Coordinates of C-alpha atoms in Angstrom, one line a residue:
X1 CA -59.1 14.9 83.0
X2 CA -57.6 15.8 79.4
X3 CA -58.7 13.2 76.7
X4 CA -59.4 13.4 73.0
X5 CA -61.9 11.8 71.0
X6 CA -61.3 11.4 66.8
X7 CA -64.2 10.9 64.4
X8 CA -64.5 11.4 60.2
X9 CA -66.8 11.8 57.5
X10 CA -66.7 11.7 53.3
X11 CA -67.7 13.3 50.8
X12 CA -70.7 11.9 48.3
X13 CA -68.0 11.6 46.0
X14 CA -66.0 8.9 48.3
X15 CA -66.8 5.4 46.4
X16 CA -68.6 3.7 49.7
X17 CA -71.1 7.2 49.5
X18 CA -71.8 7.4 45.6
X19 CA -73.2 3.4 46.5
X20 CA -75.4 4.8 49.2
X21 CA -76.6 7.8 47.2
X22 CA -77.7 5.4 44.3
X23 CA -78.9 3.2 46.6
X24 CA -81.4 5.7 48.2
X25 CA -82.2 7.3 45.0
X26 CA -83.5 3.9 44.0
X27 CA -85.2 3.9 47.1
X28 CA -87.1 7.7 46.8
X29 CA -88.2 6.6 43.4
X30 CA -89.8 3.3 44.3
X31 CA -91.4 5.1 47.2
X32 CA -92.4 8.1 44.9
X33 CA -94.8 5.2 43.0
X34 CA -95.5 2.6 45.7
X35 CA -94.8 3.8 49.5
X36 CA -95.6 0.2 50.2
X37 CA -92.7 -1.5 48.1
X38 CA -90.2 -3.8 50.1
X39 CA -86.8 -2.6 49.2
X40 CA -82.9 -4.4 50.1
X41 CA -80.8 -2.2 47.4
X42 CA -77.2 -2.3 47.5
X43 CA -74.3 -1.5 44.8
X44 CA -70.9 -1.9 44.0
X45 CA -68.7 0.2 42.2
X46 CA -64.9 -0.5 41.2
X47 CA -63.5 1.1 38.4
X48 CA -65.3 1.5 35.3
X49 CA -68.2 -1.0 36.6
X50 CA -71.1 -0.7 38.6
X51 CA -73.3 -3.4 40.2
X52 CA -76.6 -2.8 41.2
X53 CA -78.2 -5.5 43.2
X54 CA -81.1 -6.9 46.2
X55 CA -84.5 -7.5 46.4
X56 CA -87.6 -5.4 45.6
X57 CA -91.2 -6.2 45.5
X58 CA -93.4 -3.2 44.0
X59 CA -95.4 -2.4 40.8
X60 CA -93.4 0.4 40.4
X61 CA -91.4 1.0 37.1
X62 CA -88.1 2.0 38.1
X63 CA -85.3 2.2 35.5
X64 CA -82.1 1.4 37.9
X65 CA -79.3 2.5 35.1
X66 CA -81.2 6.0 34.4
X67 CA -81.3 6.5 37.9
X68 CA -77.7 5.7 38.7
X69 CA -76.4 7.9 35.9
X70 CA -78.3 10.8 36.7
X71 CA -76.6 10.6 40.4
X72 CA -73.1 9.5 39.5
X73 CA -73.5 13.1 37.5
X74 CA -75.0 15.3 39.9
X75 CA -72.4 14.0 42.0
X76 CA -69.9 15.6 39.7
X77 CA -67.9 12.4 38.0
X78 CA -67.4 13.7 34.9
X79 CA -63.2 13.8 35.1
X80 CA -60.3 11.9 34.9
X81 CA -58.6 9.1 33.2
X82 CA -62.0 7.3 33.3
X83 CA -65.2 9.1 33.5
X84 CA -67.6 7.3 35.6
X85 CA -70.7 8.5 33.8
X86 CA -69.9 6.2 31.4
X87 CA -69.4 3.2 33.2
X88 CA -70.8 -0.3 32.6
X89 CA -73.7 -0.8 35.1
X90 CA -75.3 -4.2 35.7
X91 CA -78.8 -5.2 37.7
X92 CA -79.4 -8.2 39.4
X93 CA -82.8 -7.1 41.4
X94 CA -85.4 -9.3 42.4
X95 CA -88.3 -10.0 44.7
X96 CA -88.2 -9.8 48.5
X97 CA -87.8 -13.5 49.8
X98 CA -91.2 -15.1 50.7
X99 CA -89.7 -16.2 53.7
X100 CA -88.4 -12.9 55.1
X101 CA -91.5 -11.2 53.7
X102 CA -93.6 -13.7 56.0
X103 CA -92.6 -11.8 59.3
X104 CA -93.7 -8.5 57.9
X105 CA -96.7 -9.1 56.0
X106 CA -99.8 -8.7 58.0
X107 CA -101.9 -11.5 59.9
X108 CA -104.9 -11.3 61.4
X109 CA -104.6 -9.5 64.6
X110 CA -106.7 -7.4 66.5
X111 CA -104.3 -5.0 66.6
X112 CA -102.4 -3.7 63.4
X113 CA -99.4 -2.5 65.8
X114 CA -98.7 -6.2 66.1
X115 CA -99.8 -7.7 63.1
X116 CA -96.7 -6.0 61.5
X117 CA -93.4 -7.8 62.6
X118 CA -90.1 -6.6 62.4
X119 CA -88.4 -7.3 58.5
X120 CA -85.3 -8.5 60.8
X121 CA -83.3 -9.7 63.7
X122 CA -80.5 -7.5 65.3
X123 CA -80.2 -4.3 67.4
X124 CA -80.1 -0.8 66.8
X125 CA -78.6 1.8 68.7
X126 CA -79.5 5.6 68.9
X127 CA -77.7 8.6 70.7
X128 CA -78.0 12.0 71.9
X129 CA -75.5 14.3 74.0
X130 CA -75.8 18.3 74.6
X131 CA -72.2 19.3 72.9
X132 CA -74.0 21.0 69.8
X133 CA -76.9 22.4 69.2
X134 CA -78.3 19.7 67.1
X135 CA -77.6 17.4 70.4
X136 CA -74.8 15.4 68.2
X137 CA -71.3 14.7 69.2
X138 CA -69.3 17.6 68.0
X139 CA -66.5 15.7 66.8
X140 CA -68.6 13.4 63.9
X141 CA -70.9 17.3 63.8
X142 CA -67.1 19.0 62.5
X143 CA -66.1 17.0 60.4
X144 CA -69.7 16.9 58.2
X145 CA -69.8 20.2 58.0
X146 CA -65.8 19.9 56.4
X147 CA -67.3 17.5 54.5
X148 CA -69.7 19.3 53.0
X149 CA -67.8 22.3 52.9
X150 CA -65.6 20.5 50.5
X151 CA -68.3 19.4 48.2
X152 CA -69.6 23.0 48.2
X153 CA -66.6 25.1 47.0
X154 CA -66.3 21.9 44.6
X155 CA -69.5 22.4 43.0
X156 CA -69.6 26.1 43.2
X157 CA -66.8 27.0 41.3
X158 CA -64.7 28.3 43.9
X159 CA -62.1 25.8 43.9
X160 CA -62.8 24.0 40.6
X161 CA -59.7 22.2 40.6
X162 CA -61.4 19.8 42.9
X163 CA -62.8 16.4 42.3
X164 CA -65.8 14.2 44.0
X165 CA -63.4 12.1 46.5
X166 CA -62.9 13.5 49.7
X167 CA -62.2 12.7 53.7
X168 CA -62.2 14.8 56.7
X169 CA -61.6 14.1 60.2
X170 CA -61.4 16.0 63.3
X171 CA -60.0 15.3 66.7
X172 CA -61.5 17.1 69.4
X173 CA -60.0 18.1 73.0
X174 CA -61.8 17.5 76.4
X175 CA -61.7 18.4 79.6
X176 CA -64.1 15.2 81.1
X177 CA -66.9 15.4 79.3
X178 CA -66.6 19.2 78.3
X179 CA -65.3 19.8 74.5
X180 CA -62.5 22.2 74.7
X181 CA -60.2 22.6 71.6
X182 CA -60.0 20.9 68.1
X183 CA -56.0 19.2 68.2
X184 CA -56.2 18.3 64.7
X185 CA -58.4 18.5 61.6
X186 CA -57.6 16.0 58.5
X187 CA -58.5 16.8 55.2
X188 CA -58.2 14.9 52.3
X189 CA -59.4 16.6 48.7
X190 CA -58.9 15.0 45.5
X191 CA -57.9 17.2 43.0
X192 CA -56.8 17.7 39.2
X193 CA -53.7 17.6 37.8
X194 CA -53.1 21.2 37.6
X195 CA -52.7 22.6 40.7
X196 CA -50.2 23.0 43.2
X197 CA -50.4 20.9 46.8
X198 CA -48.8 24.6 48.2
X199 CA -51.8 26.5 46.5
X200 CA -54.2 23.5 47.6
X201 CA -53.2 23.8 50.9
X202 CA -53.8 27.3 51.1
X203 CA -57.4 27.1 49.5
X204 CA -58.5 24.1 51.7
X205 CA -56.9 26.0 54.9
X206 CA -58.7 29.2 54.0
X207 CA -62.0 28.1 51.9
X208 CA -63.0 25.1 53.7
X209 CA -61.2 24.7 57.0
X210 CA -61.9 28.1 57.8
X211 CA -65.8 27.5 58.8
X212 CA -64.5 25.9 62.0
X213 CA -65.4 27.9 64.6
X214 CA -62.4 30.3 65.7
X215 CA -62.4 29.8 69.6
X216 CA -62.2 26.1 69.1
X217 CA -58.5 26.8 67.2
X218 CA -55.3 27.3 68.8
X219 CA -51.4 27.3 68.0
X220 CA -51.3 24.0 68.9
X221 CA -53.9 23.1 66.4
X222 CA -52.3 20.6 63.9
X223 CA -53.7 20.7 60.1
X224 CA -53.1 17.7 57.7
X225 CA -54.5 18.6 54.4
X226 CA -53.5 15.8 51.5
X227 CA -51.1 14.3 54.0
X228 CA -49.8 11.6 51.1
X229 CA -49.2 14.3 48.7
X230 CA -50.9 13.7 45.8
X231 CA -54.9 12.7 45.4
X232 CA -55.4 12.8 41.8
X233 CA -57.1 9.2 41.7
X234 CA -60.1 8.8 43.6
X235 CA -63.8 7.8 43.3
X236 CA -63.8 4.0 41.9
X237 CA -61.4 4.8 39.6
X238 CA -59.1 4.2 42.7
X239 CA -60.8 2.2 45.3
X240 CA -63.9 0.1 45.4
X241 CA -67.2 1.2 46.7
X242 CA -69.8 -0.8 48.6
X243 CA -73.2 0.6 50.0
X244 CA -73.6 0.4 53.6
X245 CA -69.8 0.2 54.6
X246 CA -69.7 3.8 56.1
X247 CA -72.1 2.7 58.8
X248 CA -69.8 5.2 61.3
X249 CA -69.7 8.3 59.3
X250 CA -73.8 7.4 59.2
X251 CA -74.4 7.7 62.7
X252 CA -72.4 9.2 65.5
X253 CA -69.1 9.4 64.3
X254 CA -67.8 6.4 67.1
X255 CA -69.0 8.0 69.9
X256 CA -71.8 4.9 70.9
X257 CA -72.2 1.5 70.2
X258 CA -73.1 0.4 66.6
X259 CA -75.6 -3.1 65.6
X260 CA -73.9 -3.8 62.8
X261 CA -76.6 -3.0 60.1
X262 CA -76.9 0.0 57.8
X263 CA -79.1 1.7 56.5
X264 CA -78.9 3.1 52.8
X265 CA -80.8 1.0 50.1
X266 CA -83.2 -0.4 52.5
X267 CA -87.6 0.5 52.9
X268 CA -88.6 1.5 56.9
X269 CA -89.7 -2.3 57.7
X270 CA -85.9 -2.8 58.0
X271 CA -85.5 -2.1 61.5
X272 CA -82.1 -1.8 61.0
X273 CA -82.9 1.5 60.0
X274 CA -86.3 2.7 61.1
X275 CA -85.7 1.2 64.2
X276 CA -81.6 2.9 64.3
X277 CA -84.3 6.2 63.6
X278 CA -86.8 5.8 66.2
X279 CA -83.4 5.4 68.4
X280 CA -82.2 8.5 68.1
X281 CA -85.2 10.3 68.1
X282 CA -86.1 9.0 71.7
X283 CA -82.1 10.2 72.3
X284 CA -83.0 13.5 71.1
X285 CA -86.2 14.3 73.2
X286 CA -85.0 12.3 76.3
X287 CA -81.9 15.1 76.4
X288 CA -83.8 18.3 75.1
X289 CA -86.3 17.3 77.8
X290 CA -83.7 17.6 80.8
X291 CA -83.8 13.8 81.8
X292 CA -80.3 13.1 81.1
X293 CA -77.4 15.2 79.2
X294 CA -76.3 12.4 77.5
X295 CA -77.9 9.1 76.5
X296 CA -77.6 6.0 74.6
X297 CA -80.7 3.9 73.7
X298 CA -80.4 0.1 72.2
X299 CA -83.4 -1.7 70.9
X300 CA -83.3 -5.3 69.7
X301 CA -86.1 -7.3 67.8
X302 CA -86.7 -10.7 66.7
X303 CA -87.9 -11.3 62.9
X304 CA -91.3 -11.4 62.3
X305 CA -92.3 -9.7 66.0
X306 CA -93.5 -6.3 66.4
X307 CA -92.3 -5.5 70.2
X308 CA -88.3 -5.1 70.8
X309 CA -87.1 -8.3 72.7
X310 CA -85.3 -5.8 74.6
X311 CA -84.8 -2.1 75.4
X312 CA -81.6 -0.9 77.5
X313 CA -80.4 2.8 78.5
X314 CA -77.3 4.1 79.5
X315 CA -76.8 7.9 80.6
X316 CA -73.6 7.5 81.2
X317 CA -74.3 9.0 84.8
X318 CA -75.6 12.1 83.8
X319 CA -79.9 10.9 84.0
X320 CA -82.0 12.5 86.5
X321 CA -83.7 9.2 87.3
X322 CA -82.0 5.8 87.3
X323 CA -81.4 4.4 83.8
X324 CA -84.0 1.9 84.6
X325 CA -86.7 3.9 85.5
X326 CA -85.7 6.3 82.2
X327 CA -86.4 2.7 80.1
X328 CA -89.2 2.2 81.7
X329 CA -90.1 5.6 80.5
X330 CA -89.2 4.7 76.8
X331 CA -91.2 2.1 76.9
X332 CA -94.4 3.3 77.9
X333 CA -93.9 6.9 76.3
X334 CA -92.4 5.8 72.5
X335 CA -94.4 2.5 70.5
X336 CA -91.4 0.7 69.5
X337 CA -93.3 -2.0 67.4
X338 CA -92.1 -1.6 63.1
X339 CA -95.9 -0.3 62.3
X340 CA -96.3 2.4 64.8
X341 CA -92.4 3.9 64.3
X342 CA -93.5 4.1 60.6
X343 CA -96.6 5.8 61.3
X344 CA -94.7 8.3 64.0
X345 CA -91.7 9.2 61.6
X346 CA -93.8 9.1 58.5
X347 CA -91.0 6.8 56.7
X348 CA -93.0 5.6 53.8
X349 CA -92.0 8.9 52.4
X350 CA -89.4 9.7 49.6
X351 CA -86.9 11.5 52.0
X352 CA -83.8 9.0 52.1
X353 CA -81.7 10.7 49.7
X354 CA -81.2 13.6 52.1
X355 CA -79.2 11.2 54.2
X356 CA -76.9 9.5 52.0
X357 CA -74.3 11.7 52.6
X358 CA -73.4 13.7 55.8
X359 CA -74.7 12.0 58.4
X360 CA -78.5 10.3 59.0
X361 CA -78.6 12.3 62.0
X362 CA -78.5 15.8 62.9
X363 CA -80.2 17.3 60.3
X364 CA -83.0 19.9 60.4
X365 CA -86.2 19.0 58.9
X366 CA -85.8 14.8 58.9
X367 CA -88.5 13.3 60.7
X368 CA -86.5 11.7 63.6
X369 CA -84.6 15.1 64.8
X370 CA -88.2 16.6 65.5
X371 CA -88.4 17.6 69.4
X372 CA -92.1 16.5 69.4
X373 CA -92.1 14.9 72.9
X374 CA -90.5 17.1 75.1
X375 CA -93.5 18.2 77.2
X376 CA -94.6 14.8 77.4
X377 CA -91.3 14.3 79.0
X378 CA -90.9 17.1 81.6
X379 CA -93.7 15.9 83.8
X380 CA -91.3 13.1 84.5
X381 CA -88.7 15.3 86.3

C-alpha cells in the first residue's frame, strides 16, 4: 500500500536552534567545572534582544553573555539590517528550587540506584526502525543531512551569499513499511540581498540537494527551494526564538510519539532528557539485535523516584517475541532508575553541544547510539 510520510529539520541558524545551541553551551561549560551542577537553561531571542534564563545550582563561574556571543558568532550572525552579535542580552539565572531538588538529592538508602530520584514527572519516548543505517527514520535522517548541507556550503565559502536561517523537509514514498522514492524535498535558505532566486535555485539544487542519494530521485520528484520568493530576513531579526520548541526536529522527525519535554538547556537528572536517551538507546540495540525491526519504547517516572512507574513497547508487529515479553526484557536487561542511566551513558560529560542542532539522535560517537548490548540480546531469540 502506497503512503507517504513528511518530516523537517533547521538549520543552527533558525531562531528556535541558536536558543538551544546557547542553551547547551551553557550547559558544556557548567559541566566542564562542576559535572555535578543542576541545570534548567532556556533563552529567548527576538530581534535585537536576548533572554537568558532558569535555574542553576553549581560553584562554577560561568559568564552567560560571553558565552552567548561567542555562539551567536560561530553560528555566523554577523549580517543584515541588525547584526545579532551585538544584541542586548539579559540573565535572569538562579538556583535550582529546593523543592524540586528534594526528589533528586540523595537519601540514605542502601542502594545509591534508588537514592537518586527522578528530577521530574512525565514520559519519554525513544525509537528505532531499520530504514537507514543509523536505525533512524529516513525521512527526519534526509532532511538533517540537507540541513547540514546547507550550513556547510554557508560556512565554507561555497555559496557565501547565504545567511544562518534555514528549513528543509523531505517527503518520503512507501510501499508499507518499505521506503521507496523521495516525492518532494523543501528547502528553505536565507540569503543576501544580492543574488538571484534563479541562480539560488540552481546552487541549492546542485550544491546542497544534490547529496540525496540518486536512486531515491525520480521525474516525479517535486523540488520547492524558497517557495515564498524572497528569504532575506531570518534569524530573530524576523521571528522569535525559544529553546526547546523544536522538540520534533530533536528526535524522530514525527515518526513516534513525543512526552512533551525537551531537552536542550537541561543537566541528565532531567529525565526528560536522559531518560528520552536511555529510550533510544534500548530502541537501537533491541533492532540491531534482531528482536524486532521496528520499535518504540515509552518510560514514565514520578518525581523524586528512581524506577519508571511504567515501561510500554510497541513493535508495531514486526518483534520476534510478544511486545510484552520484549518489556519484560527491557526491564530486566537496561536499569532505568536516573543514577544508573547516568552512569551507563556517561551524561555528566560536556557533550550536549553536539546535539543542539541536527538531530539528538543518530549520530556516531554520542553515548546513546552505542550498540553495546546486542550480544546480551541475541540469546533472547
Amino acid at each position: 500500500m502506497k503512503k507517504f510520510f513528511t518530516s523537517e529539520s533547521v538549520t543552527e541558524g533558525h531562531p528556535d536552534k541558536l536558543c538551544d545551541n546557547i542553551s547547551d553551551a551553557i550547559v558544556d561549560e557548567i559541566l566542564k567545572q562542576d559535572p555535578e551542577a543542576r541545570c534548567a537553561v532556556e533563552c529567548c531571542a527576538a530581534y535585537d534582544r536576548l533572554l537568558i534564563m532558569g535555574e542553576v545550582t553549581t560553584f562554577a563561574e560561568v559568564d552567560y553573555e560571553k558565552i552567548a556571543r561567542n555562539t551567536i558568532q560561530n553560528i555566523g550572525y554577523k549580517h543584515g539590517s541588525f547584526a545579532f552579535d551585538k544584541c542586548k542580552i539579559d540573565v535572569a539565572v538562579h538556583r535550582q528550587s529546593p523543592d524540586i531538588a528534594m526528589g533528586v538529592d540523595r537519601t540514605q538508602s542502601a542502594d545509591i540506584r534508588d537514592s537518586f530520584g527522578a528530577g521530574d514527572q512525565g514520559m519519554m519516548f525513544g525509537y528505532a526502525c531499520r530504514e537507514t543505517e543509523e536505525l533512524m527514520p529516513l525521512p527526519i535522517a534526509l532532511a538533517h543531512r540537507l540541513a547540514f548541507r546547507l550550513a556547510e556550503v554557508r560556512k565554507s565559502g561555497l555559496l557565501d551569499y547565504l545567511r544562518p536561517d534555514g528549513k528543509t523537509q523531505v517527503t518520503v514514498e512507501y510501499d508499507g513499511k518499505i521506503p521507496k522514492r523521495i516525492d518532494a524535498i523543501v528547502v528553505s535558505a536565507q540569503h543576501n540581498s544580492k543574488v538571484t532566486q534563479e541562480n539560488l535555485k540552481r546552487d541549492i539544487l546542485k550544491h546542497v540537494i544534490g547529496i540525496v542519494p540518486k536512486e531515491l530521485l525520480d521525474e516525479n520528484t517535486k523540488y520547492f527551494i524558497n517557495p515564498t520568493g524572497r528569504f532575506e530576513i531570518g534569524g530573530p531579526e524576523g521571528d522569535s526564538g525559544l529553546t526547546g520548541r523544536k522538540i520534533i526536529v530533536d528526535t524522530y522527525g514525527g515518526r513516534c510519539a513525543h512526552g512533551g519535554g525537551a531537552f536542550s538547556g537541561k543537566d541528565c537528572t532531567k529525565v526528560d532528557r536522559s531518560a528520552a536517551y536511555m529510550a533510544r538507546f534500548i530502541c537501537k540495540n533491541l533492532v540491531a539485535a534482531g528482536l524486532c525491526d521496528e520499535v518504540e519504547l515509552q518510560v514514565a517516572y514520578a518525581i523524586g523516584i528512581a524506577k519508571p512507574v511504567s515501561v510500554f513497547v510497541d513493535t508495531f508487529g514486526t518483534g520476534k517475541l510478544d511486545d510484552g515479553e520484549i518489556a519484560d526484557i527491557v526491564l530486566k536487561e537496561f536499569d532505568l532508575r536516573p543514577y544508573s542511566i547516568i552512569q551507563t551513558l556517561e551524561l555528566r560529560k560536556p557533550i550536549y553541544l553536539r546535539t543542539a542542532a541536527y538531530g539528538h539522535f543518530g549520530k556516531a560517537g554520542l553515548p546513546w547510539e552505542r550498540l553495546t548490548k546486542v550480544e546480551d540480546l541475541k540469546k533472547y531469540l
